[in-house]
Backbone as numpy.savetxt, mean C-alpha at the origin, in Angstrom:
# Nx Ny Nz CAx CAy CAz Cx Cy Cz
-16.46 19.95 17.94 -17.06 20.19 16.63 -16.00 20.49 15.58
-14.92 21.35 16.21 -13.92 21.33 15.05 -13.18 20.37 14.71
-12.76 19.68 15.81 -12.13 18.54 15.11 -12.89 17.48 14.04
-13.97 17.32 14.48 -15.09 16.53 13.78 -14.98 17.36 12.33
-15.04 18.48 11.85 -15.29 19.24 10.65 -13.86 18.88 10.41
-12.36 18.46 10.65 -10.91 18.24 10.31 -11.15 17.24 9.97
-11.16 16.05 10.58 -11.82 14.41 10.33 -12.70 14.53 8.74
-13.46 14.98 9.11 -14.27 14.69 8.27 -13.65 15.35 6.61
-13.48 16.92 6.99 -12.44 17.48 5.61 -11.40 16.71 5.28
-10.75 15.88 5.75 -9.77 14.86 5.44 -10.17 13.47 4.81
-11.26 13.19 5.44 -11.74 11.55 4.51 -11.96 12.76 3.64
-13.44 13.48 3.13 -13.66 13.59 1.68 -12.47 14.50 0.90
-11.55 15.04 1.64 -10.38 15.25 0.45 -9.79 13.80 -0.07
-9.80 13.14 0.72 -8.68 11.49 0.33 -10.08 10.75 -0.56
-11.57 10.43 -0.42 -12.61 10.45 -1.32 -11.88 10.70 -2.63
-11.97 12.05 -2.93 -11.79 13.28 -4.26 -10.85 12.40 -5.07
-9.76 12.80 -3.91 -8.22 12.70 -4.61 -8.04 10.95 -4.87
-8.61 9.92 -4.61 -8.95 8.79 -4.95 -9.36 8.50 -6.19
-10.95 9.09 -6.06 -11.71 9.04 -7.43 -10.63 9.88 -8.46
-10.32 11.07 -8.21 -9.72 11.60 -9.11 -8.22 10.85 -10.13
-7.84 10.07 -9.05 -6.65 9.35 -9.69 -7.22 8.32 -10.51
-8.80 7.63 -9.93 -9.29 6.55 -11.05 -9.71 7.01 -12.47
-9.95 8.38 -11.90 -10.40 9.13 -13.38 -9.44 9.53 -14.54
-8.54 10.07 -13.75 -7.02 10.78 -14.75 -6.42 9.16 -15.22
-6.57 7.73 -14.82 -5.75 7.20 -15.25 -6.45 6.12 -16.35
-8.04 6.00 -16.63 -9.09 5.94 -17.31 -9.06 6.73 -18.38
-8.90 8.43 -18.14 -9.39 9.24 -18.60 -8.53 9.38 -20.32
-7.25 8.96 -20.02 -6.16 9.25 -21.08 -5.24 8.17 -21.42
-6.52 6.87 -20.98 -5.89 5.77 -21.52 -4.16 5.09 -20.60
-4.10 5.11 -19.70 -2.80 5.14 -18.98 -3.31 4.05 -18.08
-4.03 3.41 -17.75 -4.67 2.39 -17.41 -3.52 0.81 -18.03
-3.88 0.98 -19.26 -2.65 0.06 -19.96 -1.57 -0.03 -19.09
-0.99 0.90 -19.23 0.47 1.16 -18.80 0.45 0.74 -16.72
-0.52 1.09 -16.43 -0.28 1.08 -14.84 -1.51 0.53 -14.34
-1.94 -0.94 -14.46 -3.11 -1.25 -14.59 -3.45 -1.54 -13.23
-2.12 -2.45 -12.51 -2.43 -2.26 -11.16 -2.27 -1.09 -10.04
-1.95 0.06 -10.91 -2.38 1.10 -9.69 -3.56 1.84 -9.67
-4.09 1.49 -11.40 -5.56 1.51 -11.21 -6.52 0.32 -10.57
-5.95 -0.49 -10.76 -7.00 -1.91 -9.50 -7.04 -1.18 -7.85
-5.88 -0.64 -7.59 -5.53 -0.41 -6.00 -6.41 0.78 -5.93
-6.48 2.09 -7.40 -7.63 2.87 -6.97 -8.37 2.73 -6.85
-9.07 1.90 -7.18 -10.39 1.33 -7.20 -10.77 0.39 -6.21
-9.76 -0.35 -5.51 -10.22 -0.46 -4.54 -10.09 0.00 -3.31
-10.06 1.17 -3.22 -9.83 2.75 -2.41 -10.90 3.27 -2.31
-11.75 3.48 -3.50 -12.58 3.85 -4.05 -13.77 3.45 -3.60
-13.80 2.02 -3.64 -14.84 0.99 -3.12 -14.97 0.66 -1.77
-13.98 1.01 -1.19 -13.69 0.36 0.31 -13.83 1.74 0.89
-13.30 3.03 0.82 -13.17 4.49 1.46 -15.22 4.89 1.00
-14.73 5.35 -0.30 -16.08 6.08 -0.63 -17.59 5.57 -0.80
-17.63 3.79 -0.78 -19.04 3.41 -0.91 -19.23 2.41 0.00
-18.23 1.20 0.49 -18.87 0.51 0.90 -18.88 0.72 2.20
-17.59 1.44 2.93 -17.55 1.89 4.77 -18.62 2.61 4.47
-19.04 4.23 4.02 -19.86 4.91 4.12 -21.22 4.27 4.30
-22.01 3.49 3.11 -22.93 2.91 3.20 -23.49 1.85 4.66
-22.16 0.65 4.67 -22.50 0.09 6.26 -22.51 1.29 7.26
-22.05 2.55 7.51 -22.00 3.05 8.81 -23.11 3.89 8.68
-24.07 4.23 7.44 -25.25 4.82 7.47 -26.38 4.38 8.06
-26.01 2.55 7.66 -27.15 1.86 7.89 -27.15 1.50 9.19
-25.99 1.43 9.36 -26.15 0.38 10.96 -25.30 0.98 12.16
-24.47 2.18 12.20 -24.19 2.91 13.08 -22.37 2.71 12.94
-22.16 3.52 13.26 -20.58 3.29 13.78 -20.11 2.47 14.78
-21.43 2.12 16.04 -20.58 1.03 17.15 -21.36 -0.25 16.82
-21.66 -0.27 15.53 -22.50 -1.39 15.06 -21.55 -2.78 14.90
-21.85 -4.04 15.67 -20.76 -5.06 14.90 -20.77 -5.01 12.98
-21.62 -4.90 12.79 -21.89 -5.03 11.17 -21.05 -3.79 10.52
-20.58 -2.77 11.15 -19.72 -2.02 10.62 -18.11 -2.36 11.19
-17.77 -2.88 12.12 -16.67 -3.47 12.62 -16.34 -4.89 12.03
-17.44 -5.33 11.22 -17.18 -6.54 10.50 -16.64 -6.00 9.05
-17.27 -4.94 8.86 -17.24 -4.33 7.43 -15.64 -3.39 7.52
-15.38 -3.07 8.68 -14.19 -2.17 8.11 -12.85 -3.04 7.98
-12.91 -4.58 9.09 -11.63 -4.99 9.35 -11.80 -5.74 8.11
-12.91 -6.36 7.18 -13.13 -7.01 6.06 -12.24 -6.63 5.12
-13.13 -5.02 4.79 -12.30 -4.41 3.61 -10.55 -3.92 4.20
-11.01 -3.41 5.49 -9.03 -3.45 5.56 -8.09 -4.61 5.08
-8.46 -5.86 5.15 -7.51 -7.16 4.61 -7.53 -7.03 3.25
-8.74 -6.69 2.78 -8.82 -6.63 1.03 -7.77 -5.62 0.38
-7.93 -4.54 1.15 -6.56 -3.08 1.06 -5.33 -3.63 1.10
-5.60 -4.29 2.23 -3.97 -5.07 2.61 -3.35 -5.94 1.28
-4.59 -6.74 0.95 -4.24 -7.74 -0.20 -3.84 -6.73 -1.21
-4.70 -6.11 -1.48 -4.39 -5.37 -2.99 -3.18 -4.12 -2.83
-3.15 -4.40 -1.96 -1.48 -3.44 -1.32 -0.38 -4.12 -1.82
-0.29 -5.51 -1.46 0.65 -6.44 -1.83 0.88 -6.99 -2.85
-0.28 -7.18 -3.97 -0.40 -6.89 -5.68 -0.10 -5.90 -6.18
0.35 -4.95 -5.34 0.53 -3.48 -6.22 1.89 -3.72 -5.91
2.06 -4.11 -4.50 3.74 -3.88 -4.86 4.36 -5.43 -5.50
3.93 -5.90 -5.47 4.37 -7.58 -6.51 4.42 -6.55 -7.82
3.66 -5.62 -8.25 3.75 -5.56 -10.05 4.87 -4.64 -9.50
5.29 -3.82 -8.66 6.31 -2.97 -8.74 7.64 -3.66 -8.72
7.49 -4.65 -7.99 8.87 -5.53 -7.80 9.33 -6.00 -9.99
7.78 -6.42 -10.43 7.77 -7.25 -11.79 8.14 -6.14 -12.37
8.21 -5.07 -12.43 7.86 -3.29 -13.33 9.43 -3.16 -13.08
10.34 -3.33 -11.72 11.46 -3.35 -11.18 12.46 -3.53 -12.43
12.47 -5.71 -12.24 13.32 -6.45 -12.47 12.64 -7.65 -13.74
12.15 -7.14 -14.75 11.19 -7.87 -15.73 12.56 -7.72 -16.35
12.88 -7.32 -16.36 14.42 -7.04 -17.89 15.56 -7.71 -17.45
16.12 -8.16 -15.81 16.99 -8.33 -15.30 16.53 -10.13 -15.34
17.90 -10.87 -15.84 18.12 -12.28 -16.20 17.85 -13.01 -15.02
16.61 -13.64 -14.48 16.36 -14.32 -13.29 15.90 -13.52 -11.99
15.97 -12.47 -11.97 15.79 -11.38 -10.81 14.26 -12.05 -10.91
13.41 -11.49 -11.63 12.18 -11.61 -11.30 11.74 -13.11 -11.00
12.25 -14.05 -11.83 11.53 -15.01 -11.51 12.37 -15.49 -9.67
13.40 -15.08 -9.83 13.22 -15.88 -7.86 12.58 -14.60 -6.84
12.56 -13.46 -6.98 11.60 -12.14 -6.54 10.37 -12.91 -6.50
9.40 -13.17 -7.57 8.11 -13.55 -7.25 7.83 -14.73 -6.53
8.69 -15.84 -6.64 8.87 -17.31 -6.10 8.45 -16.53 -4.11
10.15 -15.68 -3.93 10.22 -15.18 -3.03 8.34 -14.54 -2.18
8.06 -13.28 -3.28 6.72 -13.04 -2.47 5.71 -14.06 -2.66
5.99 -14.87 -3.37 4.62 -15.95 -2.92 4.38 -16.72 -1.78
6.19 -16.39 -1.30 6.24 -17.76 -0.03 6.27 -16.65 0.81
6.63 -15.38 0.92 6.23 -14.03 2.09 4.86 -14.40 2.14
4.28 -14.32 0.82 2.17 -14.12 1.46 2.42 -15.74 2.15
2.24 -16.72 1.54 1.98 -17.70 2.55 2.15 -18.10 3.84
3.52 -17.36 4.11 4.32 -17.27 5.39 3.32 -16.60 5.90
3.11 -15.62 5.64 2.13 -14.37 6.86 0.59 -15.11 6.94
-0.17 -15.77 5.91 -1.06 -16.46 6.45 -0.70 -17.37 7.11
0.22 -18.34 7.21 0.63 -19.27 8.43 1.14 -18.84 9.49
1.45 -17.23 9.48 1.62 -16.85 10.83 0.23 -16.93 11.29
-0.47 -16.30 10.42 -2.13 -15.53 10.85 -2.55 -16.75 11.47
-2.74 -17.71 10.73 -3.72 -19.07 11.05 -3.30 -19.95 12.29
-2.14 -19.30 12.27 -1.21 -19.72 14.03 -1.84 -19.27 15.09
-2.54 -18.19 14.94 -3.10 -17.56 15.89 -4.77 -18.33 16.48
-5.01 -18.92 15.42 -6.41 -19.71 15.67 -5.98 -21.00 16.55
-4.99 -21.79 16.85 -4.88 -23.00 17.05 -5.50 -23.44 18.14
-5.40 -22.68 19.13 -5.67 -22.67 20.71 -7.54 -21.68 20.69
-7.83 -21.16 19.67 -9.06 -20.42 19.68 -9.76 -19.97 18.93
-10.15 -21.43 17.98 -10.90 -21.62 16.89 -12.32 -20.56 16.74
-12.78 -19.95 18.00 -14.10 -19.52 18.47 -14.55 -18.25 18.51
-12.52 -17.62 17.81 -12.07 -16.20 17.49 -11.80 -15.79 16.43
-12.66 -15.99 15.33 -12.02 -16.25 13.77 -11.89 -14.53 13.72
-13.11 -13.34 13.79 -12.91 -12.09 13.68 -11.38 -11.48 14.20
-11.67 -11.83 15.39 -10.57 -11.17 16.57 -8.94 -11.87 16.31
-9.27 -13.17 16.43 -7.59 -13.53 15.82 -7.15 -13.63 14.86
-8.03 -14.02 13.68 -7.48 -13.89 12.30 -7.42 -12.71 11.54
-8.66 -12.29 11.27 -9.05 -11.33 10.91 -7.85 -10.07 10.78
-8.28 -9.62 12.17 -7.03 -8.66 12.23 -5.99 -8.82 12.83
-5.26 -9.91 13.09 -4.21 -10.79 12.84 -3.38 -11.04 11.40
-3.96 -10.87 10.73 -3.66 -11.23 9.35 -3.61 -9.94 8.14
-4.71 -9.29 8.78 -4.28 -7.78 8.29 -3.23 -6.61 9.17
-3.08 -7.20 10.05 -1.59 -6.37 10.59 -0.55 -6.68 10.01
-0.37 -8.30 9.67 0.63 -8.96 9.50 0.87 -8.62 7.94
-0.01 -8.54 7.03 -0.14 -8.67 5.83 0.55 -6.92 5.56
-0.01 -6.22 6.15 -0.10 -4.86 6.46 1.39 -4.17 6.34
2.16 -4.73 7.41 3.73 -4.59 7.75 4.61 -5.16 6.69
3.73 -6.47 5.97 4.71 -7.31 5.54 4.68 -6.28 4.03
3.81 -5.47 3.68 4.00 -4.99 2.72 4.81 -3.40 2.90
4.68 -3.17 3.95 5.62 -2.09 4.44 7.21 -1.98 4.32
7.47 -3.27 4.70 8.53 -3.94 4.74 9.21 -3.93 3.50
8.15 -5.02 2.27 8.44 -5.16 0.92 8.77 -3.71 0.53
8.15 -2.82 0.78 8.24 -1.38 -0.07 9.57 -0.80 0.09
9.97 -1.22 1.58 11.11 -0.10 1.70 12.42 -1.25 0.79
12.05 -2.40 1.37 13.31 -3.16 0.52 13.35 -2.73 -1.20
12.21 -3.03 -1.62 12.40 -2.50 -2.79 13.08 -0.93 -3.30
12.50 -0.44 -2.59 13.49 1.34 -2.57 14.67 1.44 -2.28
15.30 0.46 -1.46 16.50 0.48 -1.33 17.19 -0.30 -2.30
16.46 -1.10 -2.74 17.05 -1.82 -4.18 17.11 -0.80 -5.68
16.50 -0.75 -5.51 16.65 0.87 -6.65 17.27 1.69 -6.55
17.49 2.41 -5.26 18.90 2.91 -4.83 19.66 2.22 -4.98
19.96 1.27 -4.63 21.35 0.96 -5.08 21.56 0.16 -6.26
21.18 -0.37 -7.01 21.22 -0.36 -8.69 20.62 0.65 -9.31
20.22 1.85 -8.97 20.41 2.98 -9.73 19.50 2.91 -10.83
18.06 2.53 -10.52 17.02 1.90 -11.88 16.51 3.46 -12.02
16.44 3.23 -13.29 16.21 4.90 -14.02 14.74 5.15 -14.29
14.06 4.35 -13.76 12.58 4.58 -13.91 11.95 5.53 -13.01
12.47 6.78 -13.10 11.89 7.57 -11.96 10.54 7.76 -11.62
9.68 7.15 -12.33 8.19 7.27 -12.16 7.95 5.76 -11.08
8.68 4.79 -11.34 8.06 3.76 -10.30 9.10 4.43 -9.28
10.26 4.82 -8.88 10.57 5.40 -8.19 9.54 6.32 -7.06
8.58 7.30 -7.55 7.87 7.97 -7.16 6.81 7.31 -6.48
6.56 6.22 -7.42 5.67 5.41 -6.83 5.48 4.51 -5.74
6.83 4.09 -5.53 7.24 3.16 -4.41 7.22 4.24 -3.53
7.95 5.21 -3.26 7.56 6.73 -2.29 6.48 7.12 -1.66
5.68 7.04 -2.67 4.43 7.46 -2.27 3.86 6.37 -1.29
3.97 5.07 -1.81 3.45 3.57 -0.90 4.24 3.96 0.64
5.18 3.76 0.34 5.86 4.49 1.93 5.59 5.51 2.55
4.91 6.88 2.08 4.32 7.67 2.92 3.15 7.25 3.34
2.56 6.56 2.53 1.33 5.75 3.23 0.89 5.32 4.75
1.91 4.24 4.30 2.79 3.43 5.28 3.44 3.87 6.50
3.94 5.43 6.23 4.20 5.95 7.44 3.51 6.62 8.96
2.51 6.55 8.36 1.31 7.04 9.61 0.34 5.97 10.17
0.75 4.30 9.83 0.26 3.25 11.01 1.88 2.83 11.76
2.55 3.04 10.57 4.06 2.65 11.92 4.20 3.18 12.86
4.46 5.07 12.30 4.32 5.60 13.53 3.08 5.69 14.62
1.99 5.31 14.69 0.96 5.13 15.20 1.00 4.45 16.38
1.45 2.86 15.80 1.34 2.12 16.30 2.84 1.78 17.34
3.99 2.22 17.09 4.70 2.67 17.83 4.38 3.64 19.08
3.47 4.71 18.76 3.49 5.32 19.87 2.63 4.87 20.61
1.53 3.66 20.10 0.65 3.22 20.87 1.74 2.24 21.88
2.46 1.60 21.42 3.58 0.33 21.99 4.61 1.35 22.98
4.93 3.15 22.93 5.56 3.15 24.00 4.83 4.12 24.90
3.29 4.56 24.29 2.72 5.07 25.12 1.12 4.37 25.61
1.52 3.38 26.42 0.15 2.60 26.57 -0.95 3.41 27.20
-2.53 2.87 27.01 -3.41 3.42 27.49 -3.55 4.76 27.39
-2.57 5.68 26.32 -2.50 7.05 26.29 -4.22 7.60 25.17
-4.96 8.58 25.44 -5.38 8.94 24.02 -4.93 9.45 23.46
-4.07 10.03 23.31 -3.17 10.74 22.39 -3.11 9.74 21.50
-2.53 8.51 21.79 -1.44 7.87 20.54 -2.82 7.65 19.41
-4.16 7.17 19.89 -5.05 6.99 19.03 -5.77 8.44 18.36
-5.91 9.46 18.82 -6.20 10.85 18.13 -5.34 11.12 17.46
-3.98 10.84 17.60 -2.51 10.73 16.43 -2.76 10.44 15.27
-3.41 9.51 15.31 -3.30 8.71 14.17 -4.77 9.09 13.01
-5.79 9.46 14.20 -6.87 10.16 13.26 -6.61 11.27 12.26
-6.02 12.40 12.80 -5.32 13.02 12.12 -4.43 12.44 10.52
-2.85 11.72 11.56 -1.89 11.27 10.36 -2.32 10.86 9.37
-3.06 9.33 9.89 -3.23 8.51 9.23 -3.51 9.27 7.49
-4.93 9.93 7.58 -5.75 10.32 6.44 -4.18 11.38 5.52
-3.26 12.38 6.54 -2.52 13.18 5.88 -1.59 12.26 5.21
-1.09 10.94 5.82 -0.17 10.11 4.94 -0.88 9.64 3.82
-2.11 9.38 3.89 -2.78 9.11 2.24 -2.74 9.83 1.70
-3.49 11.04 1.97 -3.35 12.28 1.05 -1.93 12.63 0.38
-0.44 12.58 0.75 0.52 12.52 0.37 0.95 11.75 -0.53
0.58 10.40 -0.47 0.88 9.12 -1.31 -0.38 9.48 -2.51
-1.10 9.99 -2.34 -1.83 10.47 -3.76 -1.39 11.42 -4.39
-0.59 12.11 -3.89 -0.13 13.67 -4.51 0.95 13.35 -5.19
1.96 12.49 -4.89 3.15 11.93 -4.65 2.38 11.10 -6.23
2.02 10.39 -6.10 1.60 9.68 -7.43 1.13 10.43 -8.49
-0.07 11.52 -8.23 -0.57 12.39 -9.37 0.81 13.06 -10.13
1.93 13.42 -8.98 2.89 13.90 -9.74 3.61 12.89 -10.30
3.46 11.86 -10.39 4.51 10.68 -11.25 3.97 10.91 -12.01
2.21 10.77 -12.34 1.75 10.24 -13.53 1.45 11.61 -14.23
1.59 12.72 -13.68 1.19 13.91 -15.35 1.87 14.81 -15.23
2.85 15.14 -14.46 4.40 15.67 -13.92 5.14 15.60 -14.55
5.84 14.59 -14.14 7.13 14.01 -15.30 7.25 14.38 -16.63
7.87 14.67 -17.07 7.64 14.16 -18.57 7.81 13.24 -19.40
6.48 13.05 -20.37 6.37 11.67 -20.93 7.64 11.27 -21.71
8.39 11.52 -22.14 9.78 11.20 -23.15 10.09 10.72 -21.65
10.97 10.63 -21.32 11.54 10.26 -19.67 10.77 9.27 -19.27
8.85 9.24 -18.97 8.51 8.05 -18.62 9.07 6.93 -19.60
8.63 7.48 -20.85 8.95 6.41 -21.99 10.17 5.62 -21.90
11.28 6.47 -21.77 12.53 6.21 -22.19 13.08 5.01 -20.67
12.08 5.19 -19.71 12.46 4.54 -18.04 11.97 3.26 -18.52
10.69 3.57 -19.28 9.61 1.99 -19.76 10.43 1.12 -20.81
11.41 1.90 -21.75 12.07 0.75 -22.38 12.95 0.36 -22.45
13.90 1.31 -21.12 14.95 0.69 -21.10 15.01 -0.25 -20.02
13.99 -0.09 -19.00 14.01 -1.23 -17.30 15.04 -0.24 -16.71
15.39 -0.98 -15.30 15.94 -1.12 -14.55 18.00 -1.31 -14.88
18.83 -0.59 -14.55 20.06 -0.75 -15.00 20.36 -1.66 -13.73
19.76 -3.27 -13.77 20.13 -4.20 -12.59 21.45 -5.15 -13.23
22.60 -4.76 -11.92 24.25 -5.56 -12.88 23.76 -7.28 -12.93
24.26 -8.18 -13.58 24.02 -9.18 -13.54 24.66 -10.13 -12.66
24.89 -11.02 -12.69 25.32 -11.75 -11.43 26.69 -11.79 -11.40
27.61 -11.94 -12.58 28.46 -11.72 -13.02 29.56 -10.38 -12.15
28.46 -8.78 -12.70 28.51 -7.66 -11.77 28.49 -7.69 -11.10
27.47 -8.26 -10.27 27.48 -8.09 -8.61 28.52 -8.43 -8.06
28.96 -9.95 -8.47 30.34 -10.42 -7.63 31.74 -9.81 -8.02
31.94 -8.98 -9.24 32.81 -8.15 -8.83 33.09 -7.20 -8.65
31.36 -6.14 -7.88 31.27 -5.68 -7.11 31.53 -6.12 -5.83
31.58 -6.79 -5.30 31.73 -7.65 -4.20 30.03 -7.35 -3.33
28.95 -7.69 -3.67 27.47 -7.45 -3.17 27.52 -9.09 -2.73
């Protein structure tokens, strides 16, 4: 029973702190400015607080119709995971001479790549569209944006981009991110364990909750002169010129 009352205090804190970020960034007009991290709340929003809740009222938790409904909206998360960090990459390197345009070239052929991994998986078992694509494609999609996040953070580290608010932001995506890696790692060196899956009931929800906190403080934390001054100057990315005699 107590754990059930932990579980449960953890979705409706990550609920709250969801809605609450769609509200504060609505609320004072900042929507403009960060439009896709209001799309990603919202679809947090839609996928956490109305539409899982609603299928598992109606039709049970070991219901297929709720196992259709969660791995559904998980790919949609996944997708809109990977639009959030595409505008972070564009938010990055929009100022830097060519950066962005071979960056986006680049993630267009990452997403396609990972659906032609995904659709690889059907060849031999057309008869498995849920089971092999499905969540085939949201693992893949899943990592591949995991991946994108940390590269990007390390790209900012090391050109030194003064936008400390997407800074925060890319942070926060990575704490996210950090409670299915480790998850799923311990599922890969501890097989058949329950532990590795009660692990993750727990983490999972505390790594969201972090990546929301982590963001509330970018967006009304900071101070606005500083956001401003990050928004018009970009990214201090050297040009190609720089790089090579940096030797990069």
């Amino acid at each position: 029973m107590l754990d059930k009352g932990v579980i449960e205090g953890l979705q409706y804190a990550s609920y709250a702190m969801e809605l609450w970020l769609v509200i504060r960034l609505t609320r004072d007009g900042e929507w403009r400015r960060l439009f896709s991290l209001l799309a990603y709340g919202l679809s947090l929003v839609a996928a956490d607080a109305v539409i899982r809740p609603y299928v598992l009222y109606e039709f049970g938790f070991r219901s297929s119709q709720y196992a259709y409904c969660y791995w559904l909206t998980d790919v949609l998360l996944a997708f809109a995971a990977f639009l959030l960090i595409t505008s972070f990459f564009r938010r990055a390197y929009r100022d830097a001479t060519g950066v962005w345009t071979t960056a986006r070239r680049a993630l267009v052929l990452v997403f396609f790549l990972v659906l032609g991994v995904s659709l690889y998986e059907l060849r031999s078992n057309y008869d498995h569209l849920y089971t092999r694509f499905i969540i085939e494609f949201q693992q893949n999609l899943y990592f591949t944006c995991a991946v994108l996040n940390t590269v990007l953070y390390l790209l900012m580290q090391r050109f030194e981009t003064l936008d400390e608010e997407l800074g925060l932001l890319v942070c926060g995506m990575g704490v996210q991110y950090a409670g299915p890696a480790a998850n799923l790692a311990l599922v890969y060196l501890t097989p058949h364990q329950h532990y590795a899956s009660s692990f993750f009931t727990y983490f999972g929800p505390l790594c969201n909750l972090g990546m929301l906190a982590i963001w509330f403080y970018a967006i009304t934390r900071l101070p606005q002169k500083e956001r401003d001054r990050a928004h018009r100057r970009g990214p201090t990315v050297p040009v190609l010129a720089e790089v090579a005699a940096r030797g990069v």
